């Protein structure tokens, strides 16, 4: 609150809105939608009224209003607020503007944006404030801003929190909007999905692994069940496993049953993660088959633990040899413990043979 009252920088304003600093500056040059007061040296410092004005600009453009018209309406809104001497709140736009519940600038939440469409037209609900900027950037098809926001989320919050509390809720909101809009927003979903996928793959190789598996450790196999096309949750899991130094084999979307069987027998995985987004794709017989697939040398044959990942598997008790993690964090914990147990067995075997 202190920073907003005394003015924030253009970079901070851009992060708040989910746009690039270049976009904020170009709006100032093209449409005269800059800060009401500039600091010494002509540096832009954005006060509460300015923040409200630019959030209104974002909301109007996201709803289809031409930028020049949106800028004019946003400037008028700022002027009316200043003239009235009232509290600055984007949640109460002046009459004549496109209405929509958004976040009050006067009382920002430290981590949550409250129930809001965030000026993006997407049904975000009660989410972290970072989802607001990500949604706006996606609706505007602003690829550079998406890349910057996703990278910032990963750096600030780490992979698990960034996925569970920022990326996934925004992806779900875009999906719901697409389903209810008659094939609109398809381009938004595709662009956001591509940038999320890119960010996850970069995260997997961005830093040194936090731990190392035993020598020649078996991999974790990740695959979508037949007819299932949603791969992003598996990509998030693959990134998390790679961060932990655990070997993976990603087989991607809609893996045929015969191909999955061959992959399991050839790679000898410690665990197989099967993703199903909807009950129509959840193949429980296939999961049981994979859980019962034994491999290895005679007398020491093993079978993988099968993780039933995704909402499609809900409604049934997991069969023997399978587990159903509640989310990314739990899945990483279950798999990491498998490798910890394997390392312990190898250490005990080594000390016995010494």
mmCIF file of C-alpha atoms in Angstrom:
data_model
loop_
_atom_site.group_PDB
_atom_site.id
_atom_site.type_symbol
_atom_site.label_atom_id
_atom_site.label_comp_id
_atom_site.label_asym_id
_atom_site.label_seq_id
_atom_site.Cartn_x
_atom_site.Cartn_y
_atom_site.Cartn_z
ATOM 1 C CA UNK A 1 0.000 0.000 0.000
ATOM 2 C CA UNK A 2 2.842 2.380 0.844
ATOM 3 C CA UNK A 3 4.438 1.899 -2.591
ATOM 4 C CA UNK A 4 1.163 2.534 -4.419
ATOM 5 C CA UNK A 5 0.411 5.706 -2.466
ATOM 6 C CA UNK A 6 3.856 7.162 -3.169
ATOM 7 C CA UNK A 7 4.012 5.931 -6.734
ATOM 8 C CA UNK A 8 5.397 2.776 -8.335
ATOM 9 C CA UNK A 9 7.805 2.455 -11.233
ATOM 10 C CA UNK A 10 6.841 1.555 -14.774
ATOM 11 C CA UNK A 11 8.389 -1.884 -14.325
ATOM 12 C CA UNK A 12 6.325 -2.545 -11.201
ATOM 13 C CA UNK A 13 3.215 -1.274 -12.971
ATOM 14 C CA UNK A 14 3.870 -3.605 -15.929
ATOM 15 C CA UNK A 15 4.239 -6.619 -13.623
ATOM 16 C CA UNK A 16 1.032 -5.675 -11.845
ATOM 17 C CA UNK A 17 -0.889 -5.490 -15.111
ATOM 18 C CA UNK A 18 0.708 -8.477 -16.798
ATOM 19 C CA UNK A 19 2.134 -6.481 -19.708
ATOM 20 C CA UNK A 20 5.632 -5.534 -20.783
ATOM 21 C CA UNK A 21 7.103 -2.161 -19.707
ATOM 22 C CA UNK A 22 7.304 -1.269 -23.405
ATOM 23 C CA UNK A 23 3.516 -1.611 -23.662
ATOM 24 C CA UNK A 24 2.968 0.751 -20.725
ATOM 25 C CA UNK A 25 5.298 3.343 -22.241
ATOM 26 C CA UNK A 26 3.699 3.045 -25.673
ATOM 27 C CA UNK A 27 0.251 3.641 -24.162
ATOM 28 C CA UNK A 28 1.622 6.825 -22.623
ATOM 29 C CA UNK A 29 3.084 8.010 -25.940
ATOM 30 C CA UNK A 30 0.181 6.990 -28.190
ATOM 31 C CA UNK A 31 -2.847 7.676 -26.041
ATOM 32 C CA UNK A 32 -1.634 10.106 -23.383
ATOM 33 C CA UNK A 33 -2.425 7.602 -20.673
ATOM 34 C CA UNK A 34 0.590 8.338 -18.484
ATOM 35 C CA UNK A 35 0.961 9.215 -14.809
ATOM 36 C CA UNK A 36 -0.707 12.387 -13.621
ATOM 37 C CA UNK A 37 2.515 13.488 -11.867
ATOM 38 C CA UNK A 38 6.101 12.733 -12.857
ATOM 39 C CA UNK A 39 9.021 12.573 -10.464
ATOM 40 C CA UNK A 40 12.129 14.710 -10.835
ATOM 41 C CA UNK A 41 14.005 13.845 -14.006
ATOM 42 C CA UNK A 42 10.746 12.980 -15.803
ATOM 43 C CA UNK A 43 10.736 9.426 -14.457
ATOM 44 C CA UNK A 44 7.258 7.917 -14.421
ATOM 45 C CA UNK A 45 5.806 7.245 -10.966
ATOM 46 C CA UNK A 46 2.330 5.750 -10.976
ATOM 47 C CA UNK A 47 0.012 6.690 -8.112
ATOM 48 C CA UNK A 48 -3.263 5.029 -7.035
ATOM 49 C CA UNK A 49 -5.354 6.939 -9.599
ATOM 50 C CA UNK A 50 -2.893 5.958 -12.341
ATOM 51 C CA UNK A 51 -2.977 2.301 -11.321
ATOM 52 C CA UNK A 52 -6.769 2.355 -11.436
ATOM 53 C CA UNK A 53 -6.685 4.049 -14.849
ATOM 54 C CA UNK A 54 -4.367 1.470 -16.415
ATOM 55 C CA UNK A 55 -6.257 -1.444 -14.900
ATOM 56 C CA UNK A 56 -9.390 0.013 -16.452
ATOM 57 C CA UNK A 57 -7.533 0.339 -19.768
ATOM 58 C CA UNK A 58 -6.578 -3.359 -19.596
ATOM 59 C CA UNK A 59 -10.097 -4.416 -18.693
ATOM 60 C CA UNK A 60 -11.685 -2.469 -21.533
ATOM 61 C CA UNK A 61 -9.239 -3.614 -24.213
ATOM 62 C CA UNK A 62 -9.587 -7.229 -23.063
ATOM 63 C CA UNK A 63 -13.363 -6.927 -23.499
ATOM 64 C CA UNK A 64 -12.940 -5.740 -27.096
ATOM 65 C CA UNK A 65 -12.958 -1.934 -26.768
ATOM 66 C CA UNK A 66 -10.486 -0.302 -29.242
ATOM 67 C CA UNK A 67 -7.343 0.963 -27.443
ATOM 68 C CA UNK A 68 -7.915 4.644 -28.271
ATOM 69 C CA UNK A 69 -11.492 4.529 -26.986
ATOM 70 C CA UNK A 70 -10.470 2.511 -23.929
ATOM 71 C CA UNK A 71 -7.735 5.056 -23.133
ATOM 72 C CA UNK A 72 -10.161 7.952 -23.406
ATOM 73 C CA UNK A 73 -12.647 6.246 -21.071
ATOM 74 C CA UNK A 74 -9.895 5.346 -18.597
ATOM 75 C CA UNK A 75 -8.586 8.934 -18.541
ATOM 76 C CA UNK A 76 -12.108 10.222 -17.915
ATOM 77 C CA UNK A 77 -12.518 7.712 -15.095
ATOM 78 C CA UNK A 78 -9.321 8.931 -13.446
ATOM 79 C CA UNK A 79 -10.366 12.552 -13.833
ATOM 80 C CA UNK A 80 -13.754 11.901 -12.254
ATOM 81 C CA UNK A 81 -12.222 10.046 -9.303
ATOM 82 C CA UNK A 82 -9.721 12.817 -8.655
ATOM 83 C CA UNK A 83 -12.435 15.488 -8.959
ATOM 84 C CA UNK A 84 -14.690 13.649 -6.526
ATOM 85 C CA UNK A 85 -11.855 13.062 -4.070
ATOM 86 C CA UNK A 86 -13.099 9.521 -3.596
ATOM 87 C CA UNK A 87 -11.280 6.272 -2.870
ATOM 88 C CA UNK A 88 -9.646 4.739 -5.890
ATOM 89 C CA UNK A 89 -11.222 1.383 -6.634
ATOM 90 C CA UNK A 90 -11.293 -0.327 -9.972
ATOM 91 C CA UNK A 91 -14.154 -2.434 -8.718
ATOM 92 C CA UNK A 92 -16.520 0.570 -9.016
ATOM 93 C CA UNK A 93 -16.073 1.978 -12.545
ATOM 94 C CA UNK A 94 -17.863 5.159 -13.577
ATOM 95 C CA UNK A 95 -21.203 4.927 -15.334
ATOM 96 C CA UNK A 96 -20.930 4.149 -19.022
ATOM 97 C CA UNK A 97 -17.874 1.873 -18.727
ATOM 98 C CA UNK A 98 -17.997 -1.862 -19.182
ATOM 99 C CA UNK A 99 -18.786 -3.232 -15.737
ATOM 100 C CA UNK A 100 -17.010 -6.183 -14.183
ATOM 101 C CA UNK A 101 -15.770 -7.153 -10.723
ATOM 102 C CA UNK A 102 -12.048 -6.496 -10.397
ATOM 103 C CA UNK A 103 -9.579 -5.760 -7.646
ATOM 104 C CA UNK A 104 -9.601 -2.663 -5.474
ATOM 105 C CA UNK A 105 -6.312 -0.786 -5.662
ATOM 106 C CA UNK A 106 -6.875 0.799 -2.275
ATOM 107 C CA UNK A 107 -6.780 -2.525 -0.425
ATOM 108 C CA UNK A 108 -4.593 -4.984 -2.329
ATOM 109 C CA UNK A 109 -4.307 -8.554 -1.119
ATOM 110 C CA UNK A 110 -0.774 -9.823 -0.535
ATOM 111 C CA UNK A 111 -1.315 -13.121 -2.314
ATOM 112 C CA UNK A 112 -4.872 -13.364 -3.547
ATOM 113 C CA UNK A 113 -6.881 -11.239 -5.927
ATOM 114 C CA UNK A 114 -10.282 -12.216 -4.573
ATOM 115 C CA UNK A 115 -13.102 -13.310 -6.844
ATOM 116 C CA UNK A 116 -12.341 -11.492 -10.051
ATOM 117 C CA UNK A 117 -12.253 -11.713 -13.807
ATOM 118 C CA UNK A 118 -9.101 -9.598 -13.634
ATOM 119 C CA UNK A 119 -10.137 -7.522 -16.622
ATOM 120 C CA UNK A 120 -9.493 -10.529 -18.842
ATOM 121 C CA UNK A 121 -13.039 -11.835 -19.222
ATOM 122 C CA UNK A 122 -11.882 -15.166 -17.756
ATOM 123 C CA UNK A 123 -13.614 -16.854 -14.779
ATOM 124 C CA UNK A 124 -10.610 -16.860 -12.468
ATOM 125 C CA UNK A 125 -12.379 -16.965 -9.099
ATOM 126 C CA UNK A 126 -10.288 -16.801 -5.894
ATOM 127 C CA UNK A 127 -6.700 -17.011 -7.145
ATOM 128 C CA UNK A 128 -3.253 -15.559 -6.552
ATOM 129 C CA UNK A 129 -2.690 -12.071 -7.897
ATOM 130 C CA UNK A 130 -0.180 -13.419 -10.449
ATOM 131 C CA UNK A 131 -3.031 -15.208 -12.247
ATOM 132 C CA UNK A 132 -4.556 -11.825 -13.009
ATOM 133 C CA UNK A 133 -1.559 -10.626 -15.001
ATOM 134 C CA UNK A 134 -1.126 -13.989 -16.711
ATOM 135 C CA UNK A 135 -4.774 -14.032 -17.802
ATOM 136 C CA UNK A 136 -4.598 -10.500 -19.164
ATOM 137 C CA UNK A 137 -1.457 -11.250 -21.140
ATOM 138 C CA UNK A 138 -3.012 -14.426 -22.568
ATOM 139 C CA UNK A 139 -6.204 -12.682 -23.681
ATOM 140 C CA UNK A 140 -4.144 -9.960 -25.366
ATOM 141 C CA UNK A 141 -1.989 -12.653 -27.048
ATOM 142 C CA UNK A 142 1.050 -10.933 -25.544
ATOM 143 C CA UNK A 143 3.700 -13.635 -25.876
ATOM 144 C CA UNK A 144 6.642 -11.647 -24.456
ATOM 145 C CA UNK A 145 4.627 -10.736 -21.363
ATOM 146 C CA UNK A 146 3.570 -14.367 -20.870
ATOM 147 C CA UNK A 147 7.190 -15.488 -21.037
ATOM 148 C CA UNK A 148 8.280 -12.845 -18.532
ATOM 149 C CA UNK A 149 5.442 -13.512 -16.089
ATOM 150 C CA UNK A 150 5.887 -17.291 -16.142
ATOM 151 C CA UNK A 151 9.618 -16.993 -15.584
ATOM 152 C CA UNK A 152 9.065 -14.576 -12.700
ATOM 153 C CA UNK A 153 6.537 -16.947 -11.100
ATOM 154 C CA UNK A 154 8.957 -19.871 -11.284
ATOM 155 C CA UNK A 155 11.832 -17.850 -9.844
ATOM 156 C CA UNK A 156 9.796 -16.319 -7.027
ATOM 157 C CA UNK A 157 7.628 -19.262 -6.000
ATOM 158 C CA UNK A 158 9.362 -22.396 -7.276
ATOM 159 C CA UNK A 159 8.001 -24.991 -9.669
ATOM 160 C CA UNK A 160 5.343 -26.647 -7.505
ATOM 161 C CA UNK A 161 3.659 -23.460 -6.266
ATOM 162 C CA UNK A 162 3.951 -21.796 -9.678
ATOM 163 C CA UNK A 163 2.208 -24.759 -11.293
ATOM 164 C CA UNK A 164 -0.469 -25.486 -8.676
ATOM 165 C CA UNK A 165 -1.398 -21.894 -7.777
ATOM 166 C CA UNK A 166 -0.626 -19.835 -10.899
ATOM 167 C CA UNK A 167 -0.287 -21.815 -14.123
ATOM 168 C CA UNK A 168 -2.958 -24.467 -13.594
ATOM 169 C CA UNK A 169 -5.728 -22.089 -12.350
ATOM 170 C CA UNK A 170 -5.170 -19.779 -15.321
ATOM 171 C CA UNK A 171 -5.193 -22.698 -17.763
ATOM 172 C CA UNK A 172 -8.418 -23.977 -16.221
ATOM 173 C CA UNK A 173 -10.025 -20.537 -16.535
ATOM 174 C CA UNK A 174 -9.098 -20.330 -20.210
ATOM 175 C CA UNK A 175 -10.457 -23.832 -20.766
ATOM 176 C CA UNK A 176 -13.755 -23.022 -19.089
ATOM 177 C CA UNK A 177 -14.092 -19.831 -21.122
ATOM 178 C CA UNK A 178 -13.409 -21.714 -24.350
ATOM 179 C CA UNK A 179 -15.976 -24.413 -23.508
ATOM 180 C CA UNK A 180 -18.665 -21.798 -22.838
ATOM 181 C CA UNK A 181 -17.878 -19.448 -25.732
ATOM 182 C CA UNK A 182 -18.481 -21.534 -28.817
ATOM 183 C CA UNK A 183 -14.877 -22.069 -29.948
ATOM 184 C CA UNK A 184 -13.782 -18.547 -29.014
ATOM 185 C CA UNK A 185 -10.552 -18.195 -27.025
ATOM 186 C CA UNK A 186 -8.991 -21.227 -28.741
ATOM 187 C CA UNK A 187 -6.057 -19.060 -29.784
ATOM 188 C CA UNK A 188 -5.722 -17.853 -26.188
ATOM 189 C CA UNK A 189 -5.566 -21.401 -24.846
ATOM 190 C CA UNK A 190 -3.051 -22.503 -27.471
ATOM 191 C CA UNK A 191 -0.730 -19.553 -26.865
ATOM 192 C CA UNK A 192 -0.882 -19.879 -23.079
ATOM 193 C CA UNK A 193 -0.350 -23.646 -23.241
ATOM 194 C CA UNK A 194 2.671 -23.273 -25.501
ATOM 195 C CA UNK A 195 4.307 -20.713 -23.220
ATOM 196 C CA UNK A 196 3.568 -22.774 -20.098
ATOM 197 C CA UNK A 197 5.089 -25.829 -21.780
ATOM 198 C CA UNK A 198 8.169 -23.826 -22.764
ATOM 199 C CA UNK A 199 8.556 -22.432 -19.238
ATOM 200 C CA UNK A 200 8.295 -25.902 -17.692
ATOM 201 C CA UNK A 201 10.926 -27.352 -19.987
ATOM 202 C CA UNK A 202 13.270 -24.489 -19.253
ATOM 203 C CA UNK A 203 12.702 -24.918 -15.531
ATOM 204 C CA UNK A 204 13.780 -28.538 -15.784
ATOM 205 C CA UNK A 205 17.275 -27.552 -16.926
ATOM 206 C CA UNK A 206 17.619 -24.144 -15.271
ATOM 207 C CA UNK A 207 19.484 -25.270 -12.177
ATOM 208 C CA UNK A 208 21.518 -28.157 -10.777
ATOM 209 C CA UNK A 209 19.541 -31.135 -9.470
ATOM 210 C CA UNK A 210 18.974 -31.118 -5.739
ATOM 211 C CA UNK A 211 19.789 -34.811 -5.406
ATOM 212 C CA UNK A 212 21.152 -37.692 -7.414
ATOM 213 C CA UNK A 213 19.540 -41.099 -7.970
ATOM 214 C CA UNK A 214 21.432 -44.363 -7.480
ATOM 215 C CA UNK A 215 23.721 -45.369 -10.371
ATOM 216 C CA UNK A 216 21.794 -46.846 -13.322
ATOM 217 C CA UNK A 217 18.519 -46.036 -11.595
ATOM 218 C CA UNK A 218 15.376 -47.016 -13.513
ATOM 219 C CA UNK A 219 13.435 -44.095 -14.987
ATOM 220 C CA UNK A 220 9.964 -42.776 -14.339
ATOM 221 C CA UNK A 221 7.723 -43.281 -17.367
ATOM 222 C CA UNK A 222 5.113 -40.587 -18.023
ATOM 223 C CA UNK A 223 2.274 -41.050 -20.503
ATOM 224 C CA UNK A 224 -1.247 -39.965 -21.253
ATOM 225 C CA UNK A 225 -3.703 -42.833 -21.595
ATOM 226 C CA UNK A 226 -5.152 -43.551 -25.048
ATOM 227 C CA UNK A 227 -7.364 -40.698 -26.357
ATOM 228 C CA UNK A 228 -6.005 -38.278 -23.725
ATOM 229 C CA UNK A 229 -4.344 -35.163 -25.174
ATOM 230 C CA UNK A 230 -3.574 -33.089 -22.046
ATOM 231 C CA UNK A 231 0.176 -33.294 -21.456
ATOM 232 C CA UNK A 232 0.953 -30.141 -19.441
ATOM 233 C CA UNK A 233 0.461 -31.745 -15.991
ATOM 234 C CA UNK A 234 2.909 -34.480 -16.990
ATOM 235 C CA UNK A 235 5.347 -31.848 -18.243
ATOM 236 C CA UNK A 236 5.157 -30.146 -14.846
ATOM 237 C CA UNK A 237 5.866 -33.473 -13.128
ATOM 238 C CA UNK A 238 8.728 -34.221 -15.517
ATOM 239 C CA UNK A 239 10.255 -30.821 -14.730
ATOM 240 C CA UNK A 240 9.954 -31.454 -10.991
ATOM 241 C CA UNK A 241 11.551 -34.885 -11.270
ATOM 242 C CA UNK A 242 14.398 -33.526 -13.388
ATOM 243 C CA UNK A 243 15.001 -30.799 -10.794
ATOM 244 C CA UNK A 244 15.449 -33.596 -8.257
ATOM 245 C CA UNK A 245 17.903 -35.438 -10.482
ATOM 246 C CA UNK A 246 15.521 -38.329 -11.193
ATOM 247 C CA UNK A 247 15.520 -39.892 -14.683
ATOM 248 C CA UNK A 248 12.353 -39.662 -16.750
ATOM 249 C CA UNK A 249 10.943 -40.945 -20.030
ATOM 250 C CA UNK A 250 8.161 -38.756 -21.417
ATOM 251 C CA UNK A 251 5.929 -40.516 -23.958
ATOM 252 C CA UNK A 252 3.420 -37.705 -24.353
ATOM 253 C CA UNK A 253 -0.198 -37.605 -25.433
ATOM 254 C CA UNK A 254 -2.593 -40.440 -26.283
ATOM 255 C CA UNK A 255 -0.143 -43.340 -26.024
ATOM 256 C CA UNK A 256 -1.732 -46.504 -27.500
ATOM 257 C CA UNK A 257 -2.027 -49.423 -25.102
ATOM 258 C CA UNK A 258 0.341 -51.612 -27.147
ATOM 259 C CA UNK A 259 2.951 -48.851 -27.281
ATOM 260 C CA UNK A 260 2.659 -48.232 -23.534
ATOM 261 C CA UNK A 261 3.126 -51.934 -22.819
ATOM 262 C CA UNK A 262 6.235 -52.024 -25.016
ATOM 263 C CA UNK A 263 7.628 -48.860 -23.414
ATOM 264 C CA UNK A 264 7.223 -50.264 -19.912
ATOM 265 C CA UNK A 265 8.815 -53.605 -20.767
ATOM 266 C CA UNK A 266 11.750 -52.008 -22.593
ATOM 267 C CA UNK A 267 12.535 -49.209 -20.096
ATOM 268 C CA UNK A 268 11.868 -51.094 -16.832
ATOM 269 C CA UNK A 269 10.620 -48.016 -14.932
ATOM 270 C CA UNK A 270 10.413 -47.647 -11.172
ATOM 271 C CA UNK A 271 7.093 -45.853 -11.627
ATOM 272 C CA UNK A 272 4.636 -45.226 -14.441
ATOM 273 C CA UNK A 273 2.493 -42.082 -14.308
ATOM 274 C CA UNK A 274 -0.715 -42.303 -16.336
ATOM 275 C CA UNK A 275 -2.598 -39.051 -16.881
ATOM 276 C CA UNK A 276 -6.369 -38.967 -17.462
ATOM 277 C CA UNK A 277 -8.205 -35.655 -17.587
ATOM 278 C CA UNK A 278 -11.733 -37.085 -17.899
ATOM 279 C CA UNK A 279 -13.448 -40.278 -16.778
ATOM 280 C CA UNK A 280 -14.134 -41.097 -20.429
ATOM 281 C CA UNK A 281 -10.399 -41.638 -20.977
ATOM 282 C CA UNK A 282 -9.534 -43.369 -17.684
ATOM 283 C CA UNK A 283 -8.666 -46.970 -18.562
ATOM 284 C CA UNK A 284 -8.582 -48.901 -15.317
ATOM 285 C CA UNK A 285 -7.905 -52.232 -17.031
ATOM 286 C CA UNK A 286 -4.831 -50.745 -18.686
ATOM 287 C CA UNK A 287 -3.614 -49.371 -15.351
ATOM 288 C CA UNK A 288 -3.972 -52.798 -13.731
ATOM 289 C CA UNK A 289 -2.126 -54.399 -16.638
ATOM 290 C CA UNK A 290 0.792 -51.991 -16.330
ATOM 291 C CA UNK A 291 0.930 -52.477 -12.541
ATOM 292 C CA UNK A 292 1.184 -56.235 -13.093
ATOM 293 C CA UNK A 293 3.923 -56.031 -15.739
ATOM 294 C CA UNK A 294 7.065 -57.646 -14.321
ATOM 295 C CA UNK A 295 10.538 -57.227 -15.770
ATOM 296 C CA UNK A 296 14.158 -57.844 -14.809
ATOM 297 C CA UNK A 297 16.373 -60.893 -14.441
ATOM 298 C CA UNK A 298 14.987 -64.243 -13.336
ATOM 299 C CA UNK A 299 14.614 -64.328 -9.568
ATOM 300 C CA UNK A 300 14.694 -60.545 -9.201
ATOM 301 C CA UNK A 301 11.779 -59.447 -11.304
ATOM 302 C CA UNK A 302 9.994 -56.259 -10.281
ATOM 303 C CA UNK A 303 6.903 -54.328 -11.320
ATOM 304 C CA UNK A 304 6.443 -50.553 -11.413
ATOM 305 C CA UNK A 305 4.290 -48.499 -9.115
ATOM 306 C CA UNK A 306 1.526 -46.972 -11.250
ATOM 307 C CA UNK A 307 0.449 -43.441 -10.333
ATOM 308 C CA UNK A 308 -3.083 -42.601 -11.469
ATOM 309 C CA UNK A 309 -2.772 -38.876 -12.108
ATOM 310 C CA UNK A 310 -5.578 -36.544 -13.078
ATOM 311 C CA UNK A 311 -9.289 -36.135 -12.290
ATOM 312 C CA UNK A 312 -10.325 -38.885 -14.702
ATOM 313 C CA UNK A 313 -9.329 -41.549 -12.189
ATOM 314 C CA UNK A 314 -11.561 -40.263 -9.389
ATOM 315 C CA UNK A 315 -14.495 -42.352 -8.183
ATOM 316 C CA UNK A 316 -12.794 -45.734 -7.772
ATOM 317 C CA UNK A 317 -10.508 -47.185 -5.133
ATOM 318 C CA UNK A 318 -6.991 -47.588 -6.555
ATOM 319 C CA UNK A 319 -6.144 -51.207 -7.388
ATOM 320 C CA UNK A 320 -3.146 -52.991 -5.829
ATOM 321 C CA UNK A 321 0.115 -51.669 -7.246
ATOM 322 C CA UNK A 322 -1.387 -48.260 -7.993
ATOM 323 C CA UNK A 323 -1.630 -44.960 -6.136
ATOM 324 C CA UNK A 324 -3.599 -41.794 -6.791
ATOM 325 C CA UNK A 325 -1.666 -38.651 -5.784
ATOM 326 C CA UNK A 326 -3.711 -35.553 -5.056
ATOM 327 C CA UNK A 327 -1.446 -33.191 -6.976
ATOM 328 C CA UNK A 328 2.031 -32.387 -8.221
ATOM 329 C CA UNK A 329 3.557 -31.997 -4.769
ATOM 330 C CA UNK A 330 2.268 -35.361 -3.576
ATOM 331 C CA UNK A 331 3.304 -37.127 -6.784
ATOM 332 C CA UNK A 332 6.847 -35.797 -6.442
ATOM 333 C CA UNK A 333 6.937 -36.979 -2.836
ATOM 334 C CA UNK A 334 5.727 -40.498 -3.670
ATOM 335 C CA UNK A 335 8.228 -40.936 -6.504
ATOM 336 C CA UNK A 336 11.129 -39.423 -4.559
ATOM 337 C CA UNK A 337 10.520 -41.887 -1.732
ATOM 338 C CA UNK A 338 10.743 -44.759 -4.223
ATOM 339 C CA UNK A 339 14.259 -43.704 -5.167
ATOM 340 C CA UNK A 340 15.190 -43.101 -1.552
ATOM 341 C CA UNK A 341 14.157 -46.658 -0.708
ATOM 342 C CA UNK A 342 16.103 -47.988 -3.695
ATOM 343 C CA UNK A 343 19.222 -46.117 -2.586
ATOM 344 C CA UNK A 344 18.844 -47.518 0.895
ATOM 345 C CA UNK A 345 18.596 -51.075 -0.428
ATOM 346 C CA UNK A 346 21.743 -50.604 -2.523
ATOM 347 C CA UNK A 347 23.675 -49.212 0.430
ATOM 348 C CA UNK A 348 22.635 -52.145 2.618
ATOM 349 C CA UNK A 349 23.571 -54.616 -0.142
ATOM 350 C CA UNK A 350 26.975 -52.947 -0.549
ATOM 351 C CA UNK A 351 27.766 -53.049 3.150
ATOM 352 C CA UNK A 352 26.777 -56.724 3.304
ATOM 353 C CA UNK A 353 29.084 -57.683 0.437
ATOM 354 C CA UNK A 354 32.037 -55.654 1.779
#
